[in-house]
Amino acid sequence: MIKNDLFLRALKGETVERPPVWMMRQAGRYLPDFMKLKEKYDFFTRCRTPELATEITVMPIHQVGTDAAILFSDILVIPQAMNIEVEMKPGVGPWLPNPIRSAQDVEQVIVPNVEEELGYVFDAIKMTKLALNQEVPLIGFAGSPWTILCYAVQGQGSKNFDKAKQFCFTQPLAAHALLQKITDTTIAYLKQKVKVGVDAVQIFDSWGGMLSPVDYNEFSWQYIQQIIDALKDITPVIAFGKGCWYALDQMSKSGASALGVDWTCSAQNARAFTNGSITLQGNFDPSRLFSPPAEIKKMVHQMINDFGKDKYIVNLGHGILPNIPVENAQAFVDAVKEYKA
């Protein structure tokens, strides 16, 4: 059905002529056409208007030629649907005016009917699938429960999420109740995404690396595992934990189809920790896209040689930065397409 199914074949671990390539946050801030829409519409208007979300999702496919599209949305649409107010403040980023700090606060959090509360996301998926016209697969995503909790409790972004950790360590029962509500909502949300047409899903644990290995198991991984268990039989699942190299062995046995790797973990270590058993995705340092295009190409070819062309998806180690020149992002994608084993 899908004309370019390289990404889906890599997720299955099939032998491929070259690895597929896409970039986290590829539908966004480095593209001039995106910036024009940003000047006209605020962040959540772009997320909630299916026509705009579709236009933004398809942009990088036409402009830089990645092998998969990822739906333009945000991980914080989940807490919004759960009765947690979330704003996007210019210059600040996510801003939650009433952060969760007690068991009573957790009681106010609902597990919503996702079709009612997040219908605009599913409409955007249907519209995007039509716009893509079976050219490339479409990825749906969600934040990990721990990463969502970090914002819900901290109230904004943070270098260390100290308030979120304090909440977990001083009120563990309330923390686990909140994590379970987020998990239940996320499972329903991702299942509906699959039902309306996404071809794979990714779980972003952006702040997993804030936790020690023991605390990671307790407050993050067990909830991600629930999501993988609920989804793995209906769609490929990619799990990406930034800074969580220590959990790669455990993650590789989870039933996920692929694992994301950030730039602090070498290809050699990632393969060793996962016993070569699973497709890996990553791990180019997003800041390295500031290097000259010729250097980017060399580094990408080296990265593919290090990981091996099979069971591998070329990606960044985190989201693309806003001030990357488009020609450098293009060089990254072209390097993969020019790769010869």
mmCIF file of C-alpha atoms in Angstrom:
data_model
loop_
_atom_site.group_PDB
_atom_site.id
_atom_site.type_symbol
_atom_site.label_atom_id
_atom_site.label_comp_id
_atom_site.label_asym_id
_atom_site.label_seq_id
_atom_site.Cartn_x
_atom_site.Cartn_y
_atom_site.Cartn_z
ATOM 1 C CA MET A 1 0.000 0.000 0.000
ATOM 2 C CA ILE A 2 2.597 2.588 1.087
ATOM 3 C CA LYS A 3 4.940 3.441 -1.789
ATOM 4 C CA ASN A 4 7.986 4.092 0.411
ATOM 5 C CA ASP A 5 7.760 1.481 3.178
ATOM 6 C CA LEU A 6 11.453 1.527 4.132
ATOM 7 C CA PHE A 7 10.657 2.795 7.645
ATOM 8 C CA LEU A 8 8.136 -0.010 8.287
ATOM 9 C CA ARG A 9 10.527 -2.633 6.922
ATOM 10 C CA ALA A 10 13.303 -1.383 9.214
ATOM 11 C CA LEU A 11 10.908 -1.624 12.179
ATOM 12 C CA LYS A 12 10.375 -5.297 11.287
ATOM 13 C CA GLY A 13 14.136 -5.840 11.124
ATOM 14 C CA GLU A 14 14.066 -6.701 7.405
ATOM 15 C CA THR A 15 17.116 -6.354 5.174
ATOM 16 C CA VAL A 16 17.014 -2.985 3.411
ATOM 17 C CA GLU A 17 19.071 -1.322 0.650
ATOM 18 C CA ARG A 18 19.633 1.675 2.943
ATOM 19 C CA PRO A 19 18.229 2.689 6.341
ATOM 20 C CA PRO A 20 15.199 5.010 6.445
ATOM 21 C CA VAL A 21 15.552 8.561 7.769
ATOM 22 C CA TRP A 22 13.293 10.996 9.605
ATOM 23 C CA MET A 23 13.937 13.665 12.239
ATOM 24 C CA MET A 24 12.247 14.272 15.548
ATOM 25 C CA ARG A 25 10.456 17.658 15.379
ATOM 26 C CA GLN A 26 10.971 17.622 11.600
ATOM 27 C CA ALA A 27 7.600 19.363 11.113
ATOM 28 C CA GLY A 28 8.587 22.594 12.699
ATOM 29 C CA ARG A 29 10.676 25.459 13.668
ATOM 30 C CA TYR A 30 13.576 25.270 11.201
ATOM 31 C CA LEU A 31 11.262 25.453 8.150
ATOM 32 C CA PRO A 32 10.516 28.980 6.837
ATOM 33 C CA ASP A 33 6.967 27.973 5.813
ATOM 34 C CA PHE A 34 6.312 26.771 9.352
ATOM 35 C CA MET A 35 7.486 30.095 10.762
ATOM 36 C CA LYS A 36 4.980 31.913 8.539
ATOM 37 C CA LEU A 37 2.147 29.850 10.046
ATOM 38 C CA LYS A 38 3.585 30.413 13.524
ATOM 39 C CA GLU A 39 3.275 34.190 13.039
ATOM 40 C CA LYS A 40 -0.398 33.801 12.134
ATOM 41 C CA TYR A 41 -1.608 31.153 14.597
ATOM 42 C CA ASP A 42 -0.704 30.406 18.201
ATOM 43 C CA PHE A 43 0.703 27.010 19.142
ATOM 44 C CA PHE A 44 -2.399 25.166 20.306
ATOM 45 C CA THR A 45 -4.464 26.627 17.440
ATOM 46 C CA ARG A 46 -2.002 24.918 15.093
ATOM 47 C CA CYS A 47 -2.400 21.662 17.037
ATOM 48 C CA ARG A 48 -6.203 21.869 17.170
ATOM 49 C CA THR A 49 -6.870 22.855 13.556
ATOM 50 C CA PRO A 50 -6.663 19.677 11.437
ATOM 51 C CA GLU A 51 -5.954 21.628 8.231
ATOM 52 C CA LEU A 52 -2.961 23.386 9.832
ATOM 53 C CA ALA A 53 -1.669 20.230 11.537
ATOM 54 C CA THR A 54 -1.877 18.417 8.191
ATOM 55 C CA GLU A 55 -0.059 21.157 6.291
ATOM 56 C CA ILE A 56 2.737 21.215 8.877
ATOM 57 C CA THR A 57 3.033 17.395 9.021
ATOM 58 C CA VAL A 58 3.404 17.084 5.259
ATOM 59 C CA MET A 59 5.843 20.020 4.891
ATOM 60 C CA PRO A 60 9.116 18.121 5.578
ATOM 61 C CA ILE A 61 8.089 15.256 3.291
ATOM 62 C CA HIS A 62 7.915 17.673 0.370
ATOM 63 C CA GLN A 63 10.708 19.996 1.463
ATOM 64 C CA VAL A 64 13.478 17.720 2.787
ATOM 65 C CA GLY A 65 12.235 14.285 1.695
ATOM 66 C CA THR A 66 12.180 12.197 4.888
ATOM 67 C CA ASP A 67 11.013 8.566 4.727
ATOM 68 C CA ALA A 68 8.245 8.988 7.326
ATOM 69 C CA ALA A 69 5.937 11.753 8.522
ATOM 70 C CA ILE A 70 5.212 12.427 12.195
ATOM 71 C CA LEU A 71 1.925 14.068 13.058
ATOM 72 C CA PHE A 72 2.257 17.695 14.128
ATOM 73 C CA SER A 73 0.857 17.808 17.663
ATOM 74 C CA ASP A 74 2.236 18.013 21.188
ATOM 75 C CA ILE A 75 2.653 15.659 24.126
ATOM 76 C CA LEU A 76 0.754 18.161 26.310
ATOM 77 C CA VAL A 77 -2.590 17.675 24.544
ATOM 78 C CA ILE A 78 -2.952 14.662 26.879
ATOM 79 C CA PRO A 79 -2.918 16.618 30.168
ATOM 80 C CA GLN A 80 -5.196 19.235 28.570
ATOM 81 C CA ALA A 81 -7.726 16.471 27.898
ATOM 82 C CA MET A 82 -7.320 15.304 31.512
ATOM 83 C CA ASN A 83 -8.555 18.546 33.053
ATOM 84 C CA ILE A 84 -5.063 20.028 33.540
ATOM 85 C CA GLU A 85 -4.704 23.523 32.129
ATOM 86 C CA VAL A 86 -1.714 23.936 29.792
ATOM 87 C CA GLU A 87 -0.625 27.119 28.015
ATOM 88 C CA MET A 88 2.286 27.712 25.653
ATOM 89 C CA LYS A 89 3.976 30.947 26.743
ATOM 90 C CA PRO A 90 6.242 32.731 24.239
ATOM 91 C CA GLY A 91 9.806 32.653 25.522
ATOM 92 C CA VAL A 92 8.871 30.260 28.355
ATOM 93 C CA GLY A 93 7.410 27.199 26.629
ATOM 94 C CA PRO A 94 4.859 25.004 28.402
ATOM 95 C CA TRP A 95 3.177 26.768 31.327
ATOM 96 C CA LEU A 96 0.723 25.072 33.697
ATOM 97 C CA PRO A 97 -0.865 27.713 35.938
ATOM 98 C CA ASN A 98 -2.228 25.175 38.465
ATOM 99 C CA PRO A 99 0.437 22.502 38.921
ATOM 100 C CA ILE A 100 -0.460 19.257 40.688
ATOM 101 C CA ARG A 101 1.058 19.125 44.157
ATOM 102 C CA SER A 102 -1.250 16.944 46.298
ATOM 103 C CA ALA A 103 -3.449 13.829 46.367
ATOM 104 C CA GLN A 104 -6.486 16.153 46.191
ATOM 105 C CA ASP A 105 -5.099 17.682 42.987
ATOM 106 C CA VAL A 106 -4.675 14.184 41.517
ATOM 107 C CA GLU A 107 -8.337 13.404 42.305
ATOM 108 C CA GLN A 108 -9.391 16.324 40.070
ATOM 109 C CA VAL A 109 -7.536 14.770 37.116
ATOM 110 C CA ILE A 110 -9.839 12.786 34.846
ATOM 111 C CA VAL A 111 -9.339 9.892 32.447
ATOM 112 C CA PRO A 112 -11.243 11.431 29.526
ATOM 113 C CA ASN A 113 -13.178 10.051 26.605
ATOM 114 C CA VAL A 114 -10.349 10.569 24.118
ATOM 115 C CA GLU A 115 -12.631 10.599 21.067
ATOM 116 C CA GLU A 116 -14.514 13.562 22.524
ATOM 117 C CA GLU A 117 -11.601 15.501 24.022
ATOM 118 C CA LEU A 118 -8.968 14.806 21.379
ATOM 119 C CA GLY A 119 -11.129 14.416 18.284
ATOM 120 C CA TYR A 120 -9.167 17.163 16.530
ATOM 121 C CA VAL A 121 -6.047 14.956 16.612
ATOM 122 C CA PHE A 122 -7.879 12.055 14.977
ATOM 123 C CA ASP A 123 -9.351 14.388 12.362
ATOM 124 C CA ALA A 124 -5.825 15.616 11.618
ATOM 125 C CA ILE A 125 -4.626 12.018 11.164
ATOM 126 C CA LYS A 126 -7.391 11.238 8.648
ATOM 127 C CA MET A 127 -6.700 14.450 6.750
ATOM 128 C CA THR A 128 -2.924 13.870 6.797
ATOM 129 C CA LYS A 129 -3.297 10.312 5.493
ATOM 130 C CA LEU A 130 -5.225 11.684 2.520
ATOM 131 C CA ALA A 131 -2.634 14.413 1.936
ATOM 132 C CA LEU A 132 0.258 11.933 2.107
ATOM 133 C CA ASN A 133 -1.492 9.794 -0.521
ATOM 134 C CA GLN A 134 0.356 6.630 0.618
ATOM 135 C CA GLU A 135 3.753 8.215 -0.152
ATOM 136 C CA VAL A 136 5.288 7.511 3.290
ATOM 137 C CA PRO A 137 4.118 6.086 6.639
ATOM 138 C CA LEU A 138 2.649 8.341 9.338
ATOM 139 C CA ILE A 139 3.908 8.168 12.931
ATOM 140 C CA GLY A 140 1.684 9.018 15.895
ATOM 141 C CA PHE A 141 3.202 9.774 19.276
ATOM 142 C CA ALA A 142 2.684 10.461 22.953
ATOM 143 C CA GLY A 143 4.852 11.541 25.852
ATOM 144 C CA SER A 144 5.693 8.955 28.485
ATOM 145 C CA PRO A 145 3.592 9.147 31.663
ATOM 146 C CA TRP A 146 6.676 10.234 33.655
ATOM 147 C CA THR A 147 7.471 13.044 31.191
ATOM 148 C CA ILE A 148 3.842 14.264 31.337
ATOM 149 C CA LEU A 149 3.959 14.112 35.162
ATOM 150 C CA CYS A 150 7.121 16.247 35.094
ATOM 151 C CA TYR A 151 5.255 19.108 33.406
ATOM 152 C CA ALA A 152 2.023 18.583 35.369
ATOM 153 C CA VAL A 153 3.800 18.850 38.730
ATOM 154 C CA GLN A 154 6.665 21.233 37.920
ATOM 155 C CA GLY A 155 4.329 23.600 36.064
ATOM 156 C CA GLN A 156 6.895 24.383 33.360
ATOM 157 C CA GLY A 157 10.111 23.122 31.796
ATOM 158 C CA SER A 158 13.060 22.634 34.139
ATOM 159 C CA LYS A 159 16.725 21.662 34.189
ATOM 160 C CA ASN A 160 16.177 19.093 36.948
ATOM 161 C CA PHE A 161 12.398 18.746 37.554
ATOM 162 C CA ASP A 162 13.091 18.946 41.294
ATOM 163 C CA LYS A 163 9.434 19.562 42.236
ATOM 164 C CA ALA A 164 8.279 16.585 40.153
ATOM 165 C CA LYS A 165 10.829 14.334 41.840
ATOM 166 C CA GLN A 166 9.989 15.712 45.278
ATOM 167 C CA PHE A 167 6.300 14.898 44.633
ATOM 168 C CA CYS A 168 7.151 11.312 43.630
ATOM 169 C CA PHE A 169 9.455 10.737 46.595
ATOM 170 C CA THR A 170 7.285 12.379 49.293
ATOM 171 C CA GLN A 171 3.833 11.388 47.972
ATOM 172 C CA PRO A 172 4.454 8.154 46.049
ATOM 173 C CA LEU A 173 0.822 6.966 46.260
ATOM 174 C CA ALA A 174 -0.458 10.184 44.703
ATOM 175 C CA ALA A 175 2.334 10.078 42.096
ATOM 176 C CA HIS A 176 1.489 6.510 41.081
ATOM 177 C CA ALA A 177 -2.233 7.355 40.926
ATOM 178 C CA LEU A 178 -1.426 10.235 38.562
ATOM 179 C CA LEU A 179 0.950 8.111 36.463
ATOM 180 C CA GLN A 180 -1.719 5.414 36.096
ATOM 181 C CA LYS A 181 -4.332 7.944 34.973
ATOM 182 C CA ILE A 182 -1.896 9.319 32.381
ATOM 183 C CA THR A 183 -1.071 5.765 31.257
ATOM 184 C CA ASP A 184 -4.732 4.801 30.830
ATOM 185 C CA THR A 185 -5.418 7.976 28.844
ATOM 186 C CA THR A 186 -2.318 7.466 26.691
ATOM 187 C CA ILE A 187 -3.248 3.877 25.838
ATOM 188 C CA ALA A 188 -6.764 4.921 24.754
ATOM 189 C CA TYR A 189 -5.310 7.850 22.791
ATOM 190 C CA LEU A 190 -2.703 5.787 20.921
ATOM 191 C CA LYS A 191 -5.163 2.966 20.197
ATOM 192 C CA GLN A 192 -7.513 5.493 18.605
ATOM 193 C CA LYS A 193 -4.621 6.943 16.590
ATOM 194 C CA VAL A 194 -3.904 3.486 15.202
ATOM 195 C CA LYS A 195 -7.605 2.939 14.480
ATOM 196 C CA VAL A 196 -7.818 6.126 12.389
ATOM 197 C CA GLY A 197 -4.658 5.468 10.427
ATOM 198 C CA VAL A 198 -1.176 5.968 11.927
ATOM 199 C CA ASP A 199 1.316 3.301 10.826
ATOM 200 C CA ALA A 200 3.487 3.275 13.972
ATOM 201 C CA VAL A 201 3.702 5.084 17.316
ATOM 202 C CA GLN A 202 6.557 6.550 19.320
ATOM 203 C CA ILE A 203 6.660 7.131 23.072
ATOM 204 C CA PHE A 204 8.855 10.098 24.011
ATOM 205 C CA ASP A 205 10.382 9.828 27.475
ATOM 206 C CA SER A 206 12.173 13.152 27.196
ATOM 207 C CA TRP A 207 12.894 13.422 30.931
ATOM 208 C CA GLY A 208 13.532 9.770 31.763
ATOM 209 C CA GLY A 209 17.229 10.525 32.175
ATOM 210 C CA MET A 210 16.401 12.718 35.204
ATOM 211 C CA LEU A 211 15.843 9.540 37.239
ATOM 212 C CA SER A 212 18.286 7.022 38.684
ATOM 213 C CA PRO A 213 18.013 3.498 37.211
ATOM 214 C CA VAL A 214 16.042 2.280 40.267
ATOM 215 C CA ASP A 215 13.660 5.259 40.221
ATOM 216 C CA TYR A 216 13.332 4.977 36.435
ATOM 217 C CA ASN A 217 11.914 1.485 36.859
ATOM 218 C CA GLU A 218 9.448 2.624 39.476
ATOM 219 C CA PHE A 219 8.234 5.941 38.090
ATOM 220 C CA SER A 220 8.706 5.603 34.336
ATOM 221 C CA TRP A 221 9.490 2.294 32.720
ATOM 222 C CA GLN A 222 6.708 0.184 34.274
ATOM 223 C CA TYR A 223 4.154 2.614 32.770
ATOM 224 C CA ILE A 224 5.830 2.659 29.350
ATOM 225 C CA GLN A 225 5.770 -1.151 29.472
ATOM 226 C CA GLN A 226 1.990 -1.056 30.023
ATOM 227 C CA ILE A 227 1.651 1.117 26.906
ATOM 228 C CA ILE A 228 3.862 -1.186 24.822
ATOM 229 C CA ASP A 229 1.898 -4.248 26.023
ATOM 230 C CA ALA A 230 -1.386 -2.591 25.010
ATOM 231 C CA LEU A 231 -0.165 -1.472 21.564
ATOM 232 C CA LYS A 232 2.473 -3.917 20.314
ATOM 233 C CA ASP A 233 -0.002 -6.364 18.756
ATOM 234 C CA ILE A 234 -1.733 -3.665 16.702
ATOM 235 C CA THR A 235 1.164 -1.421 15.608
ATOM 236 C CA PRO A 236 4.956 -1.090 15.805
ATOM 237 C CA VAL A 237 6.004 0.858 18.925
ATOM 238 C CA ILE A 238 9.205 2.906 19.218
ATOM 239 C CA ALA A 239 10.343 3.742 22.757
ATOM 240 C CA PHE A 240 12.703 6.681 23.152
ATOM 241 C CA GLY A 241 14.142 7.518 26.560
ATOM 242 C CA LYS A 242 16.533 10.467 26.466
ATOM 243 C CA GLY A 243 19.466 9.821 28.780
ATOM 244 C CA CYS A 244 18.249 6.282 29.534
ATOM 245 C CA TRP A 245 21.089 4.236 28.018
ATOM 246 C CA TYR A 246 21.217 2.217 31.279
ATOM 247 C CA ALA A 247 17.738 0.814 30.522
ATOM 248 C CA LEU A 248 18.433 -0.277 26.917
ATOM 249 C CA ASP A 249 18.865 -3.960 27.844
ATOM 250 C CA GLN A 250 15.513 -4.034 29.647
ATOM 251 C CA MET A 251 13.826 -1.966 26.899
ATOM 252 C CA SER A 252 15.071 -4.404 24.245
ATOM 253 C CA LYS A 253 13.002 -7.192 25.884
ATOM 254 C CA SER A 254 9.829 -5.088 26.118
ATOM 255 C CA GLY A 255 8.084 -6.000 22.867
ATOM 256 C CA ALA A 256 8.835 -2.587 21.333
ATOM 257 C CA SER A 257 9.784 -2.716 17.640
ATOM 258 C CA ALA A 258 12.564 -0.139 17.995
ATOM 259 C CA LEU A 259 14.421 1.944 20.566
ATOM 260 C CA GLY A 260 15.546 5.538 20.184
ATOM 261 C CA VAL A 261 19.095 6.379 21.258
ATOM 262 C CA ASP A 262 20.397 9.846 22.134
ATOM 263 C CA TRP A 263 23.814 11.213 21.120
ATOM 264 C CA THR A 264 25.488 10.409 24.471
ATOM 265 C CA CYS A 265 25.317 6.673 23.739
ATOM 266 C CA SER A 266 27.572 5.293 20.999
ATOM 267 C CA ALA A 267 26.284 2.913 18.335
ATOM 268 C CA GLN A 268 28.656 0.248 19.660
ATOM 269 C CA ASN A 269 27.304 0.529 23.212
ATOM 270 C CA ALA A 270 23.668 0.679 22.049
ATOM 271 C CA ARG A 271 24.107 -2.524 20.040
ATOM 272 C CA ALA A 272 25.949 -4.197 22.942
ATOM 273 C CA PHE A 273 23.333 -3.196 25.557
ATOM 274 C CA THR A 274 20.520 -4.524 23.337
ATOM 275 C CA ASN A 275 22.438 -7.670 22.257
ATOM 276 C CA GLY A 276 21.935 -6.678 18.615
ATOM 277 C CA SER A 277 18.372 -7.915 19.013
ATOM 278 C CA ILE A 278 16.295 -4.868 18.078
ATOM 279 C CA THR A 279 16.023 -2.014 15.577
ATOM 280 C CA LEU A 280 17.703 1.136 16.903
ATOM 281 C CA GLN A 281 16.934 4.741 15.977
ATOM 282 C CA GLY A 282 19.152 7.801 16.363
ATOM 283 C CA ASN A 283 21.631 9.161 17.517
ATOM 284 C CA PHE A 284 22.988 12.220 15.677
ATOM 285 C CA ASP A 285 23.580 15.205 17.973
ATOM 286 C CA PRO A 286 21.011 17.838 16.837
ATOM 287 C CA SER A 287 23.645 20.569 17.341
ATOM 288 C CA ARG A 288 25.878 18.778 14.815
ATOM 289 C CA LEU A 289 23.480 19.987 12.118
ATOM 290 C CA PHE A 290 25.290 23.336 12.477
ATOM 291 C CA SER A 291 28.359 21.674 10.882
ATOM 292 C CA PRO A 292 28.997 22.333 7.166
ATOM 293 C CA PRO A 293 26.862 20.095 4.885
ATOM 294 C CA ALA A 294 29.903 18.159 3.597
ATOM 295 C CA GLU A 295 30.894 17.317 7.181
ATOM 296 C CA ILE A 296 27.308 16.338 8.065
ATOM 297 C CA LYS A 297 27.292 13.864 5.170
ATOM 298 C CA LYS A 298 30.581 12.285 6.289
ATOM 299 C CA MET A 299 29.333 11.955 9.863
ATOM 300 C CA VAL A 300 26.026 10.424 8.768
ATOM 301 C CA HIS A 301 27.807 7.810 6.649
ATOM 302 C CA GLN A 302 30.059 6.983 9.596
ATOM 303 C CA MET A 303 26.997 6.718 11.871
ATOM 304 C CA ILE A 304 25.314 4.250 9.485
ATOM 305 C CA ASN A 305 28.521 2.199 9.287
ATOM 306 C CA ASP A 306 28.686 2.147 13.102
ATOM 307 C CA PHE A 307 25.080 1.009 13.585
ATOM 308 C CA GLY A 308 24.909 -1.119 10.409
ATOM 309 C CA LYS A 309 22.340 -0.473 7.660
ATOM 310 C CA ASP A 310 19.840 -3.099 8.866
ATOM 311 C CA LYS A 311 17.750 -2.846 12.049
ATOM 312 C CA TYR A 312 18.505 0.854 11.991
ATOM 313 C CA ILE A 313 16.543 4.090 11.476
ATOM 314 C CA VAL A 314 18.581 7.251 10.949
ATOM 315 C CA ASN A 315 17.407 10.065 13.205
ATOM 316 C CA LEU A 316 18.663 12.730 15.558
ATOM 317 C CA GLY A 317 19.334 12.060 19.233
ATOM 318 C CA HIS A 318 16.565 14.554 20.118
ATOM 319 C CA GLY A 319 14.422 17.141 18.292
ATOM 320 C CA ILE A 320 15.833 19.367 15.542
ATOM 321 C CA LEU A 321 16.806 22.826 16.810
ATOM 322 C CA PRO A 322 14.923 25.903 15.545
ATOM 323 C CA ASN A 323 17.885 27.716 14.007
ATOM 324 C CA ILE A 324 19.271 24.893 11.851
ATOM 325 C CA PRO A 325 19.662 25.959 8.199
ATOM 326 C CA VAL A 326 17.257 24.028 5.963
ATOM 327 C CA GLU A 327 20.138 23.060 3.639
ATOM 328 C CA ASN A 328 21.870 21.345 6.578
ATOM 329 C CA ALA A 329 18.746 19.324 7.402
ATOM 330 C CA GLN A 330 18.579 18.510 3.692
ATOM 331 C CA ALA A 331 22.226 17.355 3.741
ATOM 332 C CA PHE A 332 21.398 15.018 6.645
ATOM 333 C CA VAL A 333 18.544 13.396 4.699
ATOM 334 C CA ASP A 334 20.447 13.316 1.393
ATOM 335 C CA ALA A 335 23.443 11.645 3.067
ATOM 336 C CA VAL A 336 21.228 8.704 3.998
ATOM 337 C CA LYS A 337 19.714 8.472 0.523
ATOM 338 C CA GLU A 338 23.199 8.529 -1.042
ATOM 339 C CA TYR A 339 24.522 5.859 1.319
ATOM 340 C CA LYS A 340 26.140 2.818 -0.296
ATOM 341 C CA ALA A 341 26.961 -0.123 1.924
#
